[in-house]
mmCIF file of C-alpha atoms in Angstrom:
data_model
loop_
_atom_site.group_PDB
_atom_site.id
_atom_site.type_symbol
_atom_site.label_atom_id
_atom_site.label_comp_id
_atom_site.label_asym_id
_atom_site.label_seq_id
_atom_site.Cartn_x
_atom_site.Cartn_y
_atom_site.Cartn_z
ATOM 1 C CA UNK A 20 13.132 117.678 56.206
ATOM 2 C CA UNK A 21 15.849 117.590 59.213
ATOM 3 C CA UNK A 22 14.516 114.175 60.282
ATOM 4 C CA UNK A 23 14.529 112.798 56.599
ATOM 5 C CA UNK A 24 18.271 114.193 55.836
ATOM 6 C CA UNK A 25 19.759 113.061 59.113
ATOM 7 C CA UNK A 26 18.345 109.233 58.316
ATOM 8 C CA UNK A 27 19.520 109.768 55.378
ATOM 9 C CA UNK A 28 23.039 110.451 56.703
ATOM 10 C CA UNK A 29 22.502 107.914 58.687
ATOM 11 C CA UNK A 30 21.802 105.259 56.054
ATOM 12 C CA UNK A 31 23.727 106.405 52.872
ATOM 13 C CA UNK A 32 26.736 107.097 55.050
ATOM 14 C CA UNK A 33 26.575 104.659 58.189
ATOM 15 C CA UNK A 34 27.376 108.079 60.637
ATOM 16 C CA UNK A 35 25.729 107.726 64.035
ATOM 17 C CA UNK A 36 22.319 109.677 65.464
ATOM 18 C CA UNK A 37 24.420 112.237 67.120
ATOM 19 C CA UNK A 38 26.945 112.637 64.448
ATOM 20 C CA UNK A 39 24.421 113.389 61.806
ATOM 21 C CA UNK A 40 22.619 115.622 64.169
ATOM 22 C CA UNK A 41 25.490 117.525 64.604
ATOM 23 C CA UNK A 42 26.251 117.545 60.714
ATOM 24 C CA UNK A 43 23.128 119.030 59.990
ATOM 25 C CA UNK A 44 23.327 121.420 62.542
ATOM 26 C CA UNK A 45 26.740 122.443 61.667
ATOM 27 C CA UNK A 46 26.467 122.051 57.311
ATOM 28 C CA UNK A 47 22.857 122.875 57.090
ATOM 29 C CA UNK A 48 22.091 125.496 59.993
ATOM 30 C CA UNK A 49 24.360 126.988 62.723
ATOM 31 C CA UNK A 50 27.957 126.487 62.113
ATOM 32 C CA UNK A 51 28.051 128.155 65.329
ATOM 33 C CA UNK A 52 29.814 126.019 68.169
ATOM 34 C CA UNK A 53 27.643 127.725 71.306
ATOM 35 C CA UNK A 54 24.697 127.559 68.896
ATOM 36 C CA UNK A 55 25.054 123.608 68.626
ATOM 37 C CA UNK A 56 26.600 122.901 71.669
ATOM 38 C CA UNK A 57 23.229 124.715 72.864
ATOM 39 C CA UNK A 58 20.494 122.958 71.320
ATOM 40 C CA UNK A 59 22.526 119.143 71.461
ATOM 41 C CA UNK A 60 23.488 119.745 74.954
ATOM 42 C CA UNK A 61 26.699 119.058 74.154
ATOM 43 C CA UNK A 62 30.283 119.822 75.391
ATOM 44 C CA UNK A 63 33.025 122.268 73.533
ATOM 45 C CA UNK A 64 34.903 118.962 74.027
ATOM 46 C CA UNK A 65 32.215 116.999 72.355
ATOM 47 C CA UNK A 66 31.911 119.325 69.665
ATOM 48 C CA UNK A 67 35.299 119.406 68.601
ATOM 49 C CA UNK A 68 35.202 115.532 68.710
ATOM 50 C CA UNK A 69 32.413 115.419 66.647
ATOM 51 C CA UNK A 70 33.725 118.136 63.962
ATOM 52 C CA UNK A 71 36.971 116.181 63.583
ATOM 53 C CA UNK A 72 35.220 112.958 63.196
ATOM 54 C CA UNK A 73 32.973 115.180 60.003
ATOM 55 C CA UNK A 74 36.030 116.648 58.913
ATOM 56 C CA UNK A 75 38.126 113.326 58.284
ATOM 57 C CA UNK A 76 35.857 110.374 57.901
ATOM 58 C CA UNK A 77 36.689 108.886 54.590
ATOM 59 C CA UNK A 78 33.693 108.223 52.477
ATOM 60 C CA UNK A 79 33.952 109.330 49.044
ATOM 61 C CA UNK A 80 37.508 108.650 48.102
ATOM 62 C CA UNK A 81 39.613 111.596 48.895
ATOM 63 C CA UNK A 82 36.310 113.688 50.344
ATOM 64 C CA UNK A 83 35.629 113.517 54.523
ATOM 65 C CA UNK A 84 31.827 113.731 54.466
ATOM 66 C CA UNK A 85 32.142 117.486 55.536
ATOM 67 C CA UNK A 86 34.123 118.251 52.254
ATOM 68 C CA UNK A 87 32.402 116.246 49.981
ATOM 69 C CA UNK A 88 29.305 117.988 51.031
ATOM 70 C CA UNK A 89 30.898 121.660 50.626
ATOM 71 C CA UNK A 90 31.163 120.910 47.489
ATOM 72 C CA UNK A 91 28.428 119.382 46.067
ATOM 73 C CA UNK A 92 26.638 122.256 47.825
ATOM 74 C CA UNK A 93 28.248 124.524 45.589
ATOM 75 C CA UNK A 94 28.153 122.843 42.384
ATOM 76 C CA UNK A 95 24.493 122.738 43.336
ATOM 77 C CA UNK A 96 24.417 126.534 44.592
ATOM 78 C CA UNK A 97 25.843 127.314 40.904
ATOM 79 C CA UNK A 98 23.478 124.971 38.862
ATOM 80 C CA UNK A 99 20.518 126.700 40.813
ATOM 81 C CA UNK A 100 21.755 130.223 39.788
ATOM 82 C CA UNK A 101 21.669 131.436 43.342
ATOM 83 C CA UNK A 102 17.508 131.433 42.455
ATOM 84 C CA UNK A 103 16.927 129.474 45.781
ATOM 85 C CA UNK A 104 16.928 131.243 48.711
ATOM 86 C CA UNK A 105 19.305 128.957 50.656
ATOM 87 C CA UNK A 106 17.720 130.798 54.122
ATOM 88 C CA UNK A 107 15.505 127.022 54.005
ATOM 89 C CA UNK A 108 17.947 124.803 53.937
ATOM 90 C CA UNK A 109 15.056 122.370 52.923
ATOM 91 C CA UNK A 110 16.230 122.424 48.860
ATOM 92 C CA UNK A 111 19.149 121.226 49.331
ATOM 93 C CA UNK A 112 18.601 118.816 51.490
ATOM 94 C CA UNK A 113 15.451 117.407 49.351
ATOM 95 C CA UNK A 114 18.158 117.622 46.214
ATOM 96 C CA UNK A 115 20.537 115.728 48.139
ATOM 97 C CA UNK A 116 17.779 112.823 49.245
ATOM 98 C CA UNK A 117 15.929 112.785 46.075
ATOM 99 C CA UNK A 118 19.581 111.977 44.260
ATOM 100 C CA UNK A 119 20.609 109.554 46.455
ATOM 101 C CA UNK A 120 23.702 110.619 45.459
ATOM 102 C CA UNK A 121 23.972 108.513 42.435
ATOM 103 C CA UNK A 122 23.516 108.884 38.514
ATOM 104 C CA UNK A 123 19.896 109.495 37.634
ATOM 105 C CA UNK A 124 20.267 107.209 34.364
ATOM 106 C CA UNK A 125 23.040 104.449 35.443
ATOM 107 C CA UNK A 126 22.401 104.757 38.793
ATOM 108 C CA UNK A 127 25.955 104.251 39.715
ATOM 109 C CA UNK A 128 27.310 105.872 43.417
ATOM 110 C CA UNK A 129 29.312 108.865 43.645
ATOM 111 C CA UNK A 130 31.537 106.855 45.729
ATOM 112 C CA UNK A 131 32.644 104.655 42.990
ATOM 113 C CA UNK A 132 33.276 107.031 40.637
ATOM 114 C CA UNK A 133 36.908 107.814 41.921
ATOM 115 C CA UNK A 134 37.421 104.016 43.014
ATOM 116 C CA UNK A 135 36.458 102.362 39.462
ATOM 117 C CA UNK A 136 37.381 105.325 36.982
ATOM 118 C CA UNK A 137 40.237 106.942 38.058
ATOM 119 C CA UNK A 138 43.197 104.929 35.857
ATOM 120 C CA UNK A 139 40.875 105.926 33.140
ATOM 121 C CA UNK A 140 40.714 109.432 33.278
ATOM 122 C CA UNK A 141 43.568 111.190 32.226
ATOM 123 C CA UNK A 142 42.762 114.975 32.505
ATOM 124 C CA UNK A 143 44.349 117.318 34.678
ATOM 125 C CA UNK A 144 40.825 118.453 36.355
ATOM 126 C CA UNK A 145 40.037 115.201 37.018
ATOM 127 C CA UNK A 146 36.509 115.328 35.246
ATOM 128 C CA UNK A 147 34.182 112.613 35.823
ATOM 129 C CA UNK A 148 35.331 111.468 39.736
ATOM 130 C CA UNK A 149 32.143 113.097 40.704
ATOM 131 C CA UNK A 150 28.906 113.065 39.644
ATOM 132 C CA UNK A 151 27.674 116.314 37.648
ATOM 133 C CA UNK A 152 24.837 118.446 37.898
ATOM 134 C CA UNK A 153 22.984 118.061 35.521
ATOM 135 C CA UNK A 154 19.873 119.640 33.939
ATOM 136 C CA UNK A 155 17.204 117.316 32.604
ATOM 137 C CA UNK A 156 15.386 119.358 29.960
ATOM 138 C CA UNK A 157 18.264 121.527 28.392
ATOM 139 C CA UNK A 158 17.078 125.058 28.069
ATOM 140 C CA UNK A 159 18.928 126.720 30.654
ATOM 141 C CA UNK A 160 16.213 126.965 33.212
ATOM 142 C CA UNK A 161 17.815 126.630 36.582
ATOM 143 C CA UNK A 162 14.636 125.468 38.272
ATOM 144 C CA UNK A 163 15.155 123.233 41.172
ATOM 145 C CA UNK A 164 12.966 120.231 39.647
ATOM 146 C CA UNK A 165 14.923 120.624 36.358
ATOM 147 C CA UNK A 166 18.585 119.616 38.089
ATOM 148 C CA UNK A 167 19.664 116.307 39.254
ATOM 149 C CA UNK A 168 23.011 114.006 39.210
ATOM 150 C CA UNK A 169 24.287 112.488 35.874
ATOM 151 C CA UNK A 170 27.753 110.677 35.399
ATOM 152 C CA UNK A 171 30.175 112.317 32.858
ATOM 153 C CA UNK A 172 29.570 109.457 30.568
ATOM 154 C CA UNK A 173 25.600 109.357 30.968
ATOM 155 C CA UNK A 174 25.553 113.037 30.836
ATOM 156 C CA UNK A 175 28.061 113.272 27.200
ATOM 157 C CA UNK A 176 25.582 110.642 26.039
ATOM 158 C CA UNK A 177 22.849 112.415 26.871
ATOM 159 C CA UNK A 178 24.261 116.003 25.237
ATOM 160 C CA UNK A 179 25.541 113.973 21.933
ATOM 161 C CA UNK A 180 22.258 112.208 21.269
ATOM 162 C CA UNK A 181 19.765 115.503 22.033
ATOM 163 C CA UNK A 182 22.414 117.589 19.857
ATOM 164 C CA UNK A 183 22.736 115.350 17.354
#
């Protein structure tokens, strides 16, 4: 699963081999600077290099790629109900890949959320500038195969018309 997420960090966010190693070993593993210094053979100097360039690369609007994962991670880490033993770092990181990080009806990006909806969005918590957890079948079951990523207008749709 390492190899798949760091491609995909690679792809979905144009980041470099060694800066989504170190991402995954920093978000997904260590956190540790002599741990990842370690195993990438890498300076303190190099590491703080690569943290800051984590830290504040825009991608997703206002989010670096280091914040905008934090907290996806723990919109997922409440969906999930803590049931996943986050020790294998493997479920989120399949979540994350098997997303894409996009709508799972419209398809649209997380990115664009912020860039094409903000005028329109007048609430003070800013709802629907990210994408939503979302649970397919609604029975409350906080299974990992029932959760995905819905838009705030796909997901209201999707509420109205299986409540109505």
């Amino acid at each position: 699963m390492r190899n798949e997420f760091i491609n995909f960090l690679i792809n979905r966010h144009k980041l470099d081999k060694q800066l989504a190693e170190f991402f995954w070993l920093y978000f997904m593993q260590y956190g540790v600077v002599k741990d990842i210094c370690g195993e990438m053979k890498i300076t303190d100097e190099r590491y703080k290099e690569l943290f800051n360039a984590i830290k504040h690369q825009e991608k997703f609007g206002k989010f670096s790629v280091l914040d905008f994962y934090y907290n996806l991670y723990g919109r997922w880490k409440g969906a999930v109900a803590c049931e996943v033993e986050i020790e294998n770092e493997n479920a989120f990181a399949e979540f994350v890949i098997k997303s894409k990080l996009q709508c799972c009806y419209c398809g649209v990006l997380e990115e664009y959320l912020d860039k094409h909806f903000r005028d329109l969005i007048k609430e003070r918590r800013n709802k629907g500038l990210t994408l939503e957890i979302e649970h397919i079948v609604n029975n409350n079951e906080t299974d990992v195969d029932n959760i995905v990523l819905a838009c705030r207008i796909c997901n209201n749709a999707k509420s109205d018309f299986l409540t109505a």
